[in-house]
Structure formats: C-alpha cells, structure tokens
Amino acid sequence: MKATARAHTNIALIKYWGKRNESLILPANSNLSVTLDGFSTETTVHFQEGLKKDSFRLNEQNVEGDALGKVAVFLDKVRALSGKEIYAQVQSVNHVPTAAGFASSASGLAALAAASSKAIGLSLDDTELSRLARQGSGSASRSIFGGFVEWQMGEREDGSDSFAVQIADKSHWDIRIAAVVLSKTEKKVSSREGMRRTVETSPFYAGWLEQTAKDLQEIKQAIKVKDFEKMGSVAEANCMRMHATTLGANPPFTYWQDTTMRVMQTVQSLREQGIPAFFTIDAGPNVKVLYLPEDEDKLKKQLQATEGVEDIIISKPGSGISYR
Ligand code: DP6
C-alpha cells in the first residue's frame, strides 16, 4: 500500500479567486492555468497497519501542526472514499530551485492526491483525481494535467462537475514563463484567507466576477490560435483586476511589495522596446513573466538588472501527474 507520484505546479492566467462553497472548495469562477515544468513536488504515501496516526516529512524534516493537519484532513477524504481505516507515512520533496520561496499547494496537494489514492487502492482516472485534488487545494485540481488547463467551476451543489480539463497539451505552444525570485518576500495573508476576505467585504468583487468570465473565453481563443499578444494582455489584465479586489476589502490589503512593482515596470518597459512580455502575480509578491523563447536573453538581462531581483527560474509548459 505504497505509491509515489510527482506533480508540477501551475500559474493561473485567469485566476481562481473566491469560493462558492468553502468546505467542498468550489470556485466562484472558472479559471485557467499553465502547468510549469520548473517546479514540482514528489510524494510517497505508505499506508501501514498498526500506525496510530498520519505522519508527514517534507524535504527530509518532520512536520507537525497546521501542515500535518492539512495532510491528515485530506487523507481522511481518501480513507472515506476507499472505506479503509488505515494511517499513512507521507514523505514529500519539493523540487524548487534553491531558496526560491515558491513551494506550492498546487503541486503538493496534486501529488498527495495521486499517491494516496493509488496507495490505498482506488483507481481514479484523471477527472476523478482532479476532483479529489480540488478538495485539498483548489489550484491543485489543475496540476493533474499538463499544458494549458481549465478548471471548470461546475454548477452542482455537490461539486461533482467541478474539475479541471486540459485545453491544449504542453507541445501545443512553445512559450516560456520566467519566475522572478525576489530577495525579500513575506506572505502575510494566505490565498485562502485573502479570497475569503475579498468575497465577503470587497465591493469590487462583483466587477471582477463579471469580467473574468469574458477574459476566460478570450484567452481560450487566443491559446487556440496561438495569439501571444492577446493571451498575454488578457492574463495581465485579469491579474490586475484580481489584485484590485484586495484593495477594496475590509481591512484592505495587497500582496505587492516595492520589488513586485519594479518588476512590473521592467515588463512594461520591455514591451515599449517591442518585446512581447506580460506579467502575472498570484497571492504573494512574486512575479511570473510570459514571453517567447527568442526574447530570452534580453528579457533575462533586464529582469536581472531590476533592483531587488535575486534570481530568475525559467519554465516551459510542463506535464501532468506521473507515477514512479
Ligand atoms: C491567487 O488553490 O491556494 O493562486 O483552494 O484555498 O487552497 P485554496 O486556494 P489556492 O488559491 C490559489 C489562488 C491564486 C490563483 C490561482 O491559482 O488560480
């Protein structure tokens, strides 16, 4: 009763921002991401008779507290599905280039869903796996698949039609995503808390929801016909609107830091020089930049010269879940 799975993280081009059901993790809007080949989590789950509780080792260190709690709550769902009352040892390694501060719940929960369901003897297809991973962390539903992925919000109360589907595989389009590592980062508001506060208190949230459905249709068309300018500009605008909702929350907050804005300005200046580059930002200060392979040298140079930038990690569209 042991299995190992690897999942890559993803970056949303159309953000998931707000839930319509907190406990089942059902989103208020459909959303879309690219799976990144540069960041992954590999997880081994070993269910064993005789264990009195679950344990969790991350990057060779024992983990207790909230992080263990999150794993155990997720394994409870897997146990409920299988009807087996048995605990597990979980070991995870985040393959994130050194000290980048990019550990992600998307790759973590996707790998945990895949390894635990296999280890306990459930044979789930990718759709069922996406639905399961979603209940650990919403964005993890998308990391089951490679390439360009849409998480369809669904309509049903029980969440059975809320899962991710692949829009195009990783070979569809040779784009690049640069993850810009900042020298100092602090995430004060988790994405879970941030989206909850925004939904409950921000008057801008309704505007976000209305526009994001249109953004999704536009970006799907842009991906289909490989219109890079279109895809990038829709993704950047969608990111700006998501972050705008946080300024209207009570109490208001932002994930941006001074360096976040400097990187955004570098990207705008690259565009003024005729280089198609577009940024997007999740629930933290780090910036990801979309660009085409031929512009890599110029782009890296100018990002690296931006004050407060420590490193740049380049990804291509990556693959979905794999087992070892
Ligand atoms: C801003 O998937 O981390 O990155 O479902 O509460 O675990 P929970 O949230 P999470 O939220 C990700 C939010 C985001 C946008 C996105 O990835 O779509």
PDB file of N, CA and C in Angstrom, residues 141-176:
ATOM      1  N   SER A 141      -6.343  21.108  -8.440  1.00  0.00           N
ATOM      2  CA  SER A 141      -7.180  20.395  -9.421  1.00  0.00           C
ATOM      3  C   SER A 141      -6.576  20.533 -10.818  1.00  0.00           C
ATOM      4  N   ARG A 142      -5.910  21.667 -11.074  1.00  0.00           N
ATOM      5  CA  ARG A 142      -5.353  21.919 -12.418  1.00  0.00           C
ATOM      6  C   ARG A 142      -4.029  21.203 -12.631  1.00  0.00           C
ATOM      7  N   SER A 143      -3.287  20.941 -11.539  1.00  0.00           N
ATOM      8  CA  SER A 143      -1.954  20.331 -11.683  1.00  0.00           C
ATOM      9  C   SER A 143      -1.988  18.849 -12.014  1.00  0.00           C
ATOM     10  N   ILE A 144      -3.174  18.267 -12.079  1.00  0.00           N
ATOM     11  CA  ILE A 144      -3.280  16.868 -12.523  1.00  0.00           C
ATOM     12  C   ILE A 144      -2.922  16.779 -14.011  1.00  0.00           C
ATOM     13  N   PHE A 145      -3.167  17.870 -14.728  1.00  0.00           N
ATOM     14  CA  PHE A 145      -2.962  17.883 -16.185  1.00  0.00           C
ATOM     15  C   PHE A 145      -1.768  18.745 -16.563  1.00  0.00           C
ATOM     16  N   GLY A 146      -1.163  18.412 -17.705  1.00  0.00           N
ATOM     17  CA  GLY A 146      -0.070  19.227 -18.231  1.00  0.00           C
ATOM     18  C   GLY A 146      -0.582  20.257 -19.222  1.00  0.00           C
ATOM     19  N   GLY A 147       0.304  21.146 -19.645  1.00  0.00           N
ATOM     20  CA  GLY A 147      -0.040  22.119 -20.679  1.00  0.00           C
ATOM     21  C   GLY A 147      -0.976  23.205 -20.176  1.00  0.00           C
ATOM     22  N   PHE A 148      -1.983  23.520 -20.973  1.00  0.00           N
ATOM     23  CA  PHE A 148      -2.952  24.578 -20.660  1.00  0.00           C
ATOM     24  C   PHE A 148      -4.215  23.927 -20.119  1.00  0.00           C
ATOM     25  N   VAL A 149      -4.656  24.382 -18.961  1.00  0.00           N
ATOM     26  CA  VAL A 149      -5.680  23.645 -18.216  1.00  0.00           C
ATOM     27  C   VAL A 149      -6.775  24.584 -17.706  1.00  0.00           C
ATOM     28  N   GLU A 150      -8.011  24.186 -17.932  1.00  0.00           N
ATOM     29  CA  GLU A 150      -9.139  24.962 -17.389  1.00  0.00           C
ATOM     30  C   GLU A 150      -9.782  24.205 -16.227  1.00  0.00           C
ATOM     31  N   TRP A 151     -10.008  24.909 -15.130  1.00  0.00           N
ATOM     32  CA  TRP A 151     -10.800  24.333 -14.037  1.00  0.00           C
ATOM     33  C   TRP A 151     -12.221  24.845 -14.219  1.00  0.00           C
ATOM     34  N   GLN A 152     -13.098  23.947 -14.623  1.00  0.00           N
ATOM     35  CA  GLN A 152     -14.490  24.319 -14.848  1.00  0.00           C
ATOM     36  C   GLN A 152     -15.227  24.345 -13.512  1.00  0.00           C
ATOM     37  N   MET A 153     -15.816  25.490 -13.212  1.00  0.00           N
ATOM     38  CA  MET A 153     -16.392  25.679 -11.881  1.00  0.00           C
ATOM     39  C   MET A 153     -17.522  24.703 -11.575  1.00  0.00           C
ATOM     40  N   GLY A 154     -18.288  24.320 -12.606  1.00  0.00           N
ATOM     41  CA  GLY A 154     -19.419  23.433 -12.378  1.00  0.00           C
ATOM     42  C   GLY A 154     -20.595  24.178 -11.769  1.00  0.00           C
ATOM     43  N   GLU A 155     -21.722  23.488 -11.692  1.00  0.00           N
ATOM     44  CA  GLU A 155     -22.947  24.119 -11.178  1.00  0.00           C
ATOM     45  C   GLU A 155     -23.522  23.364 -10.005  1.00  0.00           C
ATOM     46  N   ARG A 156     -23.217  22.075  -9.933  1.00  0.00           N
ATOM     47  CA  ARG A 156     -23.885  21.246  -8.927  1.00  0.00           C
ATOM     48  C   ARG A 156     -23.412  21.571  -7.517  1.00  0.00           C
ATOM     49  N   GLU A 157     -24.346  21.413  -6.588  1.00  0.00           N
ATOM     50  CA  GLU A 157     -24.065  21.702  -5.179  1.00  0.00           C
ATOM     51  C   GLU A 157     -23.027  20.746  -4.597  1.00  0.00           C
ATOM     52  N   ASP A 158     -22.999  19.505  -5.104  1.00  0.00           N
ATOM     53  CA  ASP A 158     -22.089  18.515  -4.517  1.00  0.00           C
ATOM     54  C   ASP A 158     -20.690  18.555  -5.144  1.00  0.00           C
ATOM     55  N   GLY A 159     -20.486  19.426  -6.120  1.00  0.00           N
ATOM     56  CA  GLY A 159     -19.146  19.594  -6.693  1.00  0.00           C
ATOM     57  C   GLY A 159     -18.750  18.531  -7.701  1.00  0.00           C
ATOM     58  N   SER A 160     -19.676  17.646  -8.045  1.00  0.00           N
ATOM     59  CA  SER A 160     -19.297  16.536  -8.927  1.00  0.00           C
ATOM     60  C   SER A 160     -18.919  17.002 -10.336  1.00  0.00           C
ATOM     61  N   ASP A 161     -19.367  18.199 -10.736  1.00  0.00           N
ATOM     62  CA  ASP A 161     -18.980  18.701 -12.072  1.00  0.00           C
ATOM     63  C   ASP A 161     -17.942  19.824 -11.982  1.00  0.00           C
ATOM     64  N   SER A 162     -17.219  19.890 -10.866  1.00  0.00           N
ATOM     65  CA  SER A 162     -16.171  20.904 -10.718  1.00  0.00           C
ATOM     66  C   SER A 162     -14.798  20.240 -10.724  1.00  0.00           C
ATOM     67  N   PHE A 163     -14.147  20.258 -11.897  1.00  0.00           N
ATOM     68  CA  PHE A 163     -12.831  19.626 -12.048  1.00  0.00           C
ATOM     69  C   PHE A 163     -12.124  20.273 -13.233  1.00  0.00           C
ATOM     70  N   ALA A 164     -10.843  19.941 -13.397  1.00  0.00           N
ATOM     71  CA  ALA A 164     -10.060  20.550 -14.467  1.00  0.00           C
ATOM     72  C   ALA A 164     -10.085  19.692 -15.722  1.00  0.00           C
ATOM     73  N   VAL A 165      -9.900  20.353 -16.868  1.00  0.00           N
ATOM     74  CA  VAL A 165      -9.765  19.661 -18.155  1.00  0.00           C
ATOM     75  C   VAL A 165      -8.604  20.288 -18.917  1.00  0.00           C
ATOM     76  N   GLN A 166      -7.923  19.469 -19.706  1.00  0.00           N
ATOM     77  CA  GLN A 166      -6.819  20.001 -20.499  1.00  0.00           C
ATOM     78  C   GLN A 166      -7.360  20.690 -21.756  1.00  0.00           C
ATOM     79  N   ILE A 167      -6.885  21.923 -21.985  1.00  0.00           N
ATOM     80  CA  ILE A 167      -7.303  22.683 -23.170  1.00  0.00           C
ATOM     81  C   ILE A 167      -6.349  22.398 -24.328  1.00  0.00           C
ATOM     82  N   ALA A 168      -5.048  22.319 -23.997  1.00  0.00           N
ATOM     83  CA  ALA A 168      -4.025  22.018 -25.010  1.00  0.00           C
ATOM     84  C   ALA A 168      -2.836  21.422 -24.276  1.00  0.00           C
ATOM     85  N   ASP A 169      -2.175  20.440 -24.898  1.00  0.00           N
ATOM     86  CA  ASP A 169      -1.072  19.823 -24.165  1.00  0.00           C
ATOM     87  C   ASP A 169       0.199  20.669 -24.281  1.00  0.00           C
ATOM     88  N   LYS A 170       1.257  20.234 -23.584  1.00  0.00           N
ATOM     89  CA  LYS A 170       2.430  21.114 -23.452  1.00  0.00           C
ATOM     90  C   LYS A 170       3.145  21.346 -24.784  1.00  0.00           C
ATOM     91  N   SER A 171       2.948  20.447 -25.746  1.00  0.00           N
ATOM     92  CA  SER A 171       3.620  20.625 -27.038  1.00  0.00           C
ATOM     93  C   SER A 171       2.863  21.585 -27.960  1.00  0.00           C
ATOM     94  N   HIS A 172       1.686  22.015 -27.541  1.00  0.00           N
ATOM     95  CA  HIS A 172       0.864  22.898 -28.383  1.00  0.00           C
ATOM     96  C   HIS A 172       1.583  24.206 -28.705  1.00  0.00           C
ATOM     97  N   TRP A 173       2.336  24.746 -27.694  1.00  0.00           N
ATOM     98  CA  TRP A 173       2.836  26.114 -27.857  1.00  0.00           C
ATOM     99  C   TRP A 173       4.106  26.284 -27.034  1.00  0.00           C
ATOM    100  N   ASP A 174       5.177  26.642 -27.722  1.00  0.00           N
ATOM    101  CA  ASP A 174       6.477  26.756 -27.052  1.00  0.00           C
ATOM    102  C   ASP A 174       6.670  28.157 -26.458  1.00  0.00           C
ATOM    103  N   ILE A 175       5.971  28.404 -25.353  1.00  0.00           N
ATOM    104  CA  ILE A 175       6.151  29.691 -24.677  1.00  0.00           C
ATOM    105  C   ILE A 175       7.056  29.484 -23.465  1.00  0.00           C
ATOM    106  N   ARG A 176       7.486  30.581 -22.853  1.00  0.00           N
ATOM    107  CA  ARG A 176       8.300  30.490 -21.639  1.00  0.00           C
ATOM    108  C   ARG A 176       7.651  31.289 -20.511  1.00  0.00           C
TER     109      ARG A 176
END
